[in-house]
Amino acid sequence: MAQLAAFPASRRRASTAPAHARSANLALVARPNIQRSSIPFTVLCTLVLLGAVVATLLLNISMTNMSYEVTKLQRESRELSEQAQLLEEKTDLLGTPQELERQARELGMVPAGKVAYIDLANGKIIGEPAAATQGQTALVPIVSKAPKNLYDYGMGNERAR
């Protein structure tokens, strides 16, 4: 122990350290503070923002085009509805008895004479048939008395009587 006291403290440490540590002179230092660039983050945010703006513009353009298409189709539908209404009115006008009579006379048709009916149940003729003549004035025949159940025939009700 007397020997330890005779050596200074710095020499005592040097003698106790391993041989490779004495020769390297290594020291502990703090990690350097690396400053990262904010440019990549800024570029990413800018691209996301531009993408959102472009998507919004494309969506608005698409909606505007669809709006024009809907307006055009509504106008076309309205025009077709008006045309259908005009055709219905024309059909109704052409279907009146007076118009039918006029068209029949133009085709050379004459009013029917006396009308007769056939009773299908027994084969009997009801009424007195007559041929049509050119001189009659009414195209629609005037029937004195139609059979009571005329519209029941031909519907499977012949044997129901």
Tab-separated table of C-alpha atoms in Angstrom:
chain	number	residue	atom	x	y	z
A	1	MET	CA	0.000	0.000	0.000
A	2	ALA	CA	2.833	2.225	0.582
A	3	GLN	CA	3.643	1.854	-3.027
A	4	LEU	CA	0.257	3.036	-4.166
A	5	ALA	CA	0.599	6.201	-2.227
A	6	ALA	CA	3.892	6.940	-3.865
A	7	PHE	CA	2.384	6.949	-7.401
A	8	PRO	CA	0.173	9.808	-8.483
A	9	ALA	CA	-3.524	9.034	-9.207
A	10	SER	CA	-3.225	9.499	-12.940
A	11	ARG	CA	-0.582	6.854	-13.190
A	12	ARG	CA	-2.605	4.407	-11.151
A	13	ARG	CA	-5.526	4.594	-13.619
A	14	ALA	CA	-3.344	4.234	-16.608
A	15	SER	CA	-1.804	1.107	-15.308
A	16	THR	CA	-5.151	-0.541	-14.541
A	17	ALA	CA	-6.789	0.107	-17.984
A	18	PRO	CA	-6.499	-2.518	-20.762
A	19	ALA	CA	-3.777	-2.120	-23.318
A	20	HIS	CA	-6.020	-1.464	-26.371
A	21	ALA	CA	-7.905	1.321	-24.575
A	22	ARG	CA	-4.730	3.153	-23.695
A	23	SER	CA	-3.556	3.303	-27.252
A	24	ALA	CA	-6.860	4.434	-28.894
A	25	ASN	CA	-7.611	7.453	-26.720
A	26	LEU	CA	-11.377	6.991	-27.045
A	27	ALA	CA	-13.854	9.390	-25.481
A	28	LEU	CA	-17.689	9.356	-25.171
A	29	VAL	CA	-19.320	12.133	-27.203
A	30	ALA	CA	-22.996	13.130	-27.720
A	31	ARG	CA	-24.780	12.042	-30.926
A	32	PRO	CA	-24.813	14.868	-33.458
A	33	ASN	CA	-28.229	16.533	-33.924
A	34	ILE	CA	-29.129	15.928	-37.589
A	35	GLN	CA	-31.438	18.572	-39.056
A	36	ARG	CA	-33.862	16.894	-41.474
A	37	SER	CA	-35.149	18.860	-44.406
A	38	SER	CA	-38.870	19.785	-44.401
A	39	ILE	CA	-39.032	19.862	-48.222
A	40	PRO	CA	-40.314	16.262	-48.697
A	41	PHE	CA	-43.133	16.829	-46.184
A	42	THR	CA	-44.041	20.138	-47.838
A	43	VAL	CA	-44.045	18.513	-51.269
A	44	LEU	CA	-46.272	15.669	-49.993
A	45	CYS	CA	-48.772	18.093	-48.432
A	46	THR	CA	-48.802	20.185	-51.601
A	47	LEU	CA	-49.434	17.115	-53.777
A	48	VAL	CA	-52.282	15.945	-51.521
A	49	LEU	CA	-53.833	19.419	-51.602
A	50	LEU	CA	-53.485	19.686	-55.398
A	51	GLY	CA	-54.963	16.196	-55.814
A	52	ALA	CA	-57.981	17.190	-53.707
A	53	VAL	CA	-58.479	20.399	-55.693
A	54	VAL	CA	-58.203	18.577	-59.045
A	55	ALA	CA	-60.627	15.863	-57.865
A	56	THR	CA	-63.095	18.556	-56.749
A	57	LEU	CA	-62.839	20.335	-60.101
A	58	LEU	CA	-63.350	17.109	-62.046
A	59	LEU	CA	-66.351	16.239	-59.870
A	60	ASN	CA	-67.868	19.688	-60.435
A	61	ILE	CA	-67.314	19.444	-64.189
A	62	SER	CA	-68.919	16.004	-64.241
A	63	MET	CA	-71.907	17.212	-62.228
A	64	THR	CA	-72.330	20.222	-64.538
A	65	ASN	CA	-72.292	17.973	-67.608
A	66	MET	CA	-74.851	15.672	-65.982
A	67	SER	CA	-77.011	18.697	-65.152
A	68	TYR	CA	-76.985	19.781	-68.805
A	69	GLU	CA	-77.827	16.223	-69.876
A	70	VAL	CA	-80.726	16.041	-67.396
A	71	THR	CA	-82.041	19.407	-68.572
A	72	LYS	CA	-81.842	18.271	-72.203
A	73	LEU	CA	-83.631	14.994	-71.422
A	74	GLN	CA	-86.333	16.813	-69.452
A	75	ARG	CA	-86.919	19.183	-72.380
A	76	GLU	CA	-87.059	16.221	-74.771
A	77	SER	CA	-89.479	14.414	-72.463
A	78	ARG	CA	-91.702	17.505	-72.287
A	79	GLU	CA	-91.693	17.813	-76.106
A	80	LEU	CA	-92.546	14.116	-76.490
A	81	SER	CA	-95.361	14.458	-73.936
A	82	GLU	CA	-96.781	17.399	-75.895
A	83	GLN	CA	-96.491	15.418	-79.130
A	84	ALA	CA	-98.235	12.424	-77.520
A	85	GLN	CA	-101.020	14.696	-76.284
A	86	LEU	CA	-101.463	16.170	-79.788
A	87	LEU	CA	-101.602	12.663	-81.272
A	88	GLU	CA	-104.178	11.596	-78.669
A	89	GLU	CA	-106.301	14.635	-79.507
A	90	LYS	CA	-105.995	13.839	-83.219
A	91	THR	CA	-106.939	10.208	-82.549
A	92	ASP	CA	-109.929	11.310	-80.507
A	93	LEU	CA	-110.986	13.686	-83.296
A	94	LEU	CA	-110.595	11.001	-85.975
A	95	GLY	CA	-112.559	8.521	-83.833
A	96	THR	CA	-115.741	10.595	-83.585
A	97	PRO	CA	-118.822	9.142	-85.290
A	98	GLN	CA	-119.020	12.109	-87.683
A	99	GLU	CA	-115.405	11.688	-88.805
A	100	LEU	CA	-115.810	7.926	-89.165
A	101	GLU	CA	-118.922	8.463	-91.272
A	102	ARG	CA	-117.118	10.995	-93.487
A	103	GLN	CA	-114.183	8.616	-94.000
A	104	ALA	CA	-116.517	5.692	-94.717
A	105	ARG	CA	-118.380	7.706	-97.353
A	106	GLU	CA	-115.033	8.675	-98.947
A	107	LEU	CA	-114.234	4.955	-99.201
A	108	GLY	CA	-117.570	4.328	-100.922
A	109	MET	CA	-119.288	2.648	-97.975
A	110	VAL	CA	-123.015	3.052	-97.515
A	111	PRO	CA	-125.126	2.836	-94.364
A	112	ALA	CA	-126.335	-0.598	-93.395
A	113	GLY	CA	-129.941	-1.514	-94.001
A	114	LYS	CA	-132.108	-3.210	-91.438
A	115	VAL	CA	-130.034	-5.236	-89.000
A	116	ALA	CA	-130.785	-8.795	-88.013
A	117	TYR	CA	-129.291	-10.996	-85.286
A	118	ILE	CA	-128.746	-14.722	-85.041
A	119	ASP	CA	-129.653	-16.443	-81.790
A	120	LEU	CA	-126.804	-18.961	-81.447
A	121	ALA	CA	-128.663	-21.112	-78.952
A	122	ASN	CA	-131.360	-22.158	-81.415
A	123	GLY	CA	-130.094	-20.743	-84.744
A	124	LYS	CA	-133.134	-18.431	-85.128
A	125	ILE	CA	-132.741	-15.109	-86.978
A	126	ILE	CA	-134.127	-12.142	-85.048
A	127	GLY	CA	-135.188	-9.183	-87.193
A	128	GLU	CA	-135.545	-8.711	-90.950
A	129	PRO	CA	-132.250	-8.333	-92.829
A	130	ALA	CA	-132.128	-5.938	-95.780
A	131	ALA	CA	-129.419	-4.935	-98.221
A	132	ALA	CA	-127.783	-1.540	-97.881
A	133	THR	CA	-128.718	1.104	-100.450
A	134	GLN	CA	-126.907	4.203	-101.606
A	135	GLY	CA	-129.688	6.630	-100.708
A	136	GLN	CA	-129.800	6.153	-96.917
A	137	THR	CA	-128.607	9.089	-94.867
A	138	ALA	CA	-127.434	7.594	-91.555
A	139	LEU	CA	-124.404	5.353	-91.560
A	140	VAL	CA	-125.020	4.107	-88.019
A	141	PRO	CA	-127.933	1.682	-88.138
A	142	ILE	CA	-130.992	2.334	-86.045
A	143	VAL	CA	-131.977	-0.886	-84.323
A	144	SER	CA	-135.546	-1.153	-83.158
A	145	LYS	CA	-134.931	-3.767	-80.503
A	146	ALA	CA	-131.767	-5.764	-79.853
A	147	PRO	CA	-131.928	-9.189	-78.229
A	148	LYS	CA	-131.862	-9.069	-74.457
A	149	ASN	CA	-128.701	-11.099	-73.932
A	150	LEU	CA	-126.849	-10.314	-77.166
A	151	TYR	CA	-123.458	-9.776	-75.509
A	152	ASP	CA	-123.610	-13.038	-73.547
A	153	TYR	CA	-123.166	-15.091	-76.716
A	154	GLY	CA	-119.671	-16.230	-77.599
A	155	MET	CA	-118.346	-15.946	-74.030
A	156	GLY	CA	-119.104	-19.464	-72.864
A	157	ASN	CA	-122.543	-18.489	-71.541
A	158	GLU	CA	-124.593	-20.149	-74.284
A	159	ARG	CA	-125.766	-23.019	-72.075
A	160	ALA	CA	-126.325	-20.895	-68.980
A	161	ARG	CA	-129.874	-20.020	-70.073
